[in-house]
């Protein structure tokens, strides 16, 4: 299935945990895998703390510090920092499903990472049956 996310800022981390969990629930799979894939060159997906919203703000801040908007970039479209951040964070995540639910730590959430918004984005979610034998 394909999840849709509307981003509102140029850079933004959006908690998509409940959307992904709903897809896992609807699949009816007890033990398996959930693959998330972002088919964009200026966006990414990551897993990190969702309990304290300041963590995602700090991640954005550090990414902006290590990948500045202004530099001697060659890419004519003018969004090279967004491409670099997308590669640093990565386009996919693989999560385990146990007893019909995503295996996430107490403080973990799944974040869609926008680096060149605002846009409407897609995340492919593939839920697979993978019983342990
Ligand atoms: Zn570009």
mmCIF file of C-alpha atoms and ligand atoms in Angstrom:
data_model
loop_
_atom_site.group_PDB
_atom_site.id
_atom_site.type_symbol
_atom_site.label_atom_id
_atom_site.label_comp_id
_atom_site.label_asym_id
_atom_site.label_seq_id
_atom_site.Cartn_x
_atom_site.Cartn_y
_atom_site.Cartn_z
ATOM 1 C CA UNK A 1 0.000 0.000 0.000
ATOM 2 C CA UNK A 2 1.012 3.606 -0.446
ATOM 3 C CA UNK A 3 0.728 6.124 2.373
ATOM 4 C CA UNK A 4 0.378 9.798 1.529
ATOM 5 C CA UNK A 5 1.906 12.613 3.577
ATOM 6 C CA UNK A 6 1.320 16.332 3.040
ATOM 7 C CA UNK A 7 4.276 18.311 4.354
ATOM 8 C CA UNK A 8 3.970 21.950 5.403
ATOM 9 C CA UNK A 9 7.565 23.181 5.702
ATOM 10 C CA UNK A 10 10.819 22.993 3.783
ATOM 11 C CA UNK A 11 12.306 20.708 6.429
ATOM 12 C CA UNK A 12 10.066 18.661 8.675
ATOM 13 C CA UNK A 13 9.971 15.320 10.513
ATOM 14 C CA UNK A 14 6.444 13.903 10.633
ATOM 15 C CA UNK A 15 5.438 11.053 12.956
ATOM 16 C CA UNK A 16 3.763 8.384 10.775
ATOM 17 C CA UNK A 17 3.772 5.591 13.384
ATOM 18 C CA UNK A 18 -0.024 5.417 13.729
ATOM 19 C CA UNK A 19 -0.550 5.321 9.920
ATOM 20 C CA UNK A 20 1.937 2.446 9.568
ATOM 21 C CA UNK A 21 0.504 0.612 12.598
ATOM 22 C CA UNK A 22 -2.970 0.842 11.035
ATOM 23 C CA UNK A 23 -1.697 -0.784 7.807
ATOM 24 C CA UNK A 24 -0.108 -3.591 9.838
ATOM 25 C CA UNK A 25 -3.380 -4.119 11.738
ATOM 26 C CA UNK A 26 -5.421 -4.197 8.513
ATOM 27 C CA UNK A 27 -3.061 -6.789 6.981
ATOM 28 C CA UNK A 28 -3.985 -9.291 9.690
ATOM 29 C CA UNK A 29 -0.408 -10.586 9.741
ATOM 30 C CA UNK A 30 0.686 -11.918 13.126
ATOM 31 C CA UNK A 31 4.433 -12.349 12.621
ATOM 32 C CA UNK A 32 6.182 -10.684 9.745
ATOM 33 C CA UNK A 33 8.041 -7.713 8.371
ATOM 34 C CA UNK A 34 7.027 -4.206 7.418
ATOM 35 C CA UNK A 35 9.180 -2.558 4.786
ATOM 36 C CA UNK A 36 8.882 1.192 4.357
ATOM 37 C CA UNK A 37 10.280 2.835 1.254
ATOM 38 C CA UNK A 38 10.349 6.520 0.273
ATOM 39 C CA UNK A 39 10.473 6.954 -3.546
ATOM 40 C CA UNK A 40 11.824 10.510 -3.423
ATOM 41 C CA UNK A 41 15.329 11.981 -3.744
ATOM 42 C CA UNK A 42 14.799 14.790 -1.216
ATOM 43 C CA UNK A 43 12.932 12.924 1.527
ATOM 44 C CA UNK A 44 13.699 10.001 3.830
ATOM 45 C CA UNK A 45 12.392 7.783 6.627
ATOM 46 C CA UNK A 46 13.895 7.174 10.067
ATOM 47 C CA UNK A 47 13.084 5.714 13.473
ATOM 48 C CA UNK A 48 13.797 7.756 16.587
ATOM 49 C CA UNK A 49 12.278 9.130 19.789
ATOM 50 C CA UNK A 50 8.668 10.211 19.455
ATOM 51 C CA UNK A 51 7.906 10.804 23.151
ATOM 52 C CA UNK A 52 9.707 14.165 23.338
ATOM 53 C CA UNK A 53 8.929 16.319 20.263
ATOM 54 C CA UNK A 54 12.108 18.355 20.797
ATOM 55 C CA UNK A 55 14.192 15.363 19.627
ATOM 56 C CA UNK A 56 12.950 15.747 16.033
ATOM 57 C CA UNK A 57 13.638 19.503 16.223
ATOM 58 C CA UNK A 58 17.213 18.778 17.350
ATOM 59 C CA UNK A 59 17.703 16.264 14.505
ATOM 60 C CA UNK A 60 16.553 18.911 12.003
ATOM 61 C CA UNK A 61 18.870 21.484 13.605
ATOM 62 C CA UNK A 62 21.942 19.245 13.419
ATOM 63 C CA UNK A 63 21.200 18.201 9.817
ATOM 64 C CA UNK A 64 20.901 21.902 8.908
ATOM 65 C CA UNK A 65 24.253 22.553 10.594
ATOM 66 C CA UNK A 66 26.168 19.756 8.893
ATOM 67 C CA UNK A 67 24.468 20.312 5.505
ATOM 68 C CA UNK A 68 24.177 24.116 5.089
ATOM 69 C CA UNK A 69 21.731 25.595 2.569
ATOM 70 C CA UNK A 70 24.414 27.852 1.131
ATOM 71 C CA UNK A 71 27.569 26.219 -0.210
ATOM 72 C CA UNK A 72 29.379 25.749 -3.516
ATOM 73 C CA UNK A 73 26.843 23.172 -4.767
ATOM 74 C CA UNK A 74 26.910 22.197 -8.471
ATOM 75 C CA UNK A 75 23.328 20.882 -8.831
ATOM 76 C CA UNK A 76 21.412 23.562 -10.754
ATOM 77 C CA UNK A 77 18.006 22.832 -9.212
ATOM 78 C CA UNK A 78 19.239 24.546 -6.024
ATOM 79 C CA UNK A 79 18.164 21.802 -3.610
ATOM 80 C CA UNK A 80 21.436 19.911 -3.143
ATOM 81 C CA UNK A 81 21.260 20.081 0.673
ATOM 82 C CA UNK A 82 17.931 18.219 0.514
ATOM 83 C CA UNK A 83 19.499 15.496 -1.679
ATOM 84 C CA UNK A 84 22.458 15.139 0.721
ATOM 85 C CA UNK A 85 20.194 14.908 3.790
ATOM 86 C CA UNK A 86 18.016 12.296 2.053
ATOM 87 C CA UNK A 87 21.078 10.108 1.465
ATOM 88 C CA UNK A 88 22.380 10.588 5.011
ATOM 89 C CA UNK A 89 19.074 9.526 6.582
ATOM 90 C CA UNK A 90 18.111 6.846 4.023
ATOM 91 C CA UNK A 91 15.120 5.863 1.895
ATOM 92 C CA UNK A 92 13.931 2.764 3.763
ATOM 93 C CA UNK A 93 13.324 1.075 7.088
ATOM 94 C CA UNK A 94 12.536 -2.551 7.900
ATOM 95 C CA UNK A 95 10.497 -3.301 11.004
ATOM 96 C CA UNK A 96 9.475 -6.565 12.654
ATOM 97 C CA UNK A 97 5.839 -7.462 13.311
ATOM 98 C CA UNK A 98 5.115 -9.655 16.323
ATOM 99 C CA UNK A 99 1.677 -10.675 17.603
ATOM 100 C CA UNK A 100 0.056 -8.442 15.001
ATOM 101 C CA UNK A 101 1.882 -5.267 16.014
ATOM 102 C CA UNK A 102 5.004 -3.341 15.031
ATOM 103 C CA UNK A 103 8.017 -4.047 17.241
ATOM 104 C CA UNK A 104 9.091 -0.618 18.460
ATOM 105 C CA UNK A 105 10.853 0.400 21.651
ATOM 106 C CA UNK A 106 8.905 2.383 24.251
ATOM 107 C CA UNK A 107 10.214 5.715 22.993
ATOM 108 C CA UNK A 108 10.484 4.911 19.296
ATOM 109 C CA UNK A 109 8.375 6.306 16.486
ATOM 110 C CA UNK A 110 8.610 6.258 12.691
ATOM 111 C CA UNK A 111 9.284 9.599 11.033
ATOM 112 C CA UNK A 112 8.835 10.723 7.456
ATOM 113 C CA UNK A 113 11.615 13.264 6.804
ATOM 114 C CA UNK A 114 10.854 16.124 4.437
ATOM 115 C CA UNK A 115 13.916 18.028 3.224
ATOM 116 C CA UNK A 116 12.493 20.008 0.296
ATOM 117 C CA UNK A 117 8.873 20.764 1.110
ATOM 118 C CA UNK A 118 6.154 21.612 1.223
ATOM 119 C CA UNK A 119 4.942 18.798 -1.036
ATOM 120 C CA UNK A 120 2.643 15.804 -1.127
ATOM 121 C CA UNK A 121 4.798 12.704 -0.607
ATOM 122 C CA UNK A 122 4.441 8.945 -0.814
ATOM 123 C CA UNK A 123 5.690 6.123 1.371
ATOM 124 C CA UNK A 124 5.390 2.561 0.135
ATOM 125 C CA UNK A 125 4.552 0.167 2.955
ATOM 126 C CA UNK A 126 4.945 -3.559 2.234
ATOM 127 C CA UNK A 127 3.725 -5.893 4.952
ATOM 128 C CA UNK A 128 4.946 -9.489 4.651
ATOM 129 C CA UNK A 129 4.119 -12.674 6.485
ATOM 130 C CA UNK A 130 7.391 -14.044 7.905
ATOM 131 C CA UNK A 131 6.684 -16.571 10.612
ATOM 132 C CA UNK A 132 9.662 -17.829 12.569
ATOM 133 C CA UNK A 133 10.193 -21.555 11.965
HETATM 134 ZN ZN1 LIG B 1 17.429 18.467 -7.123
#
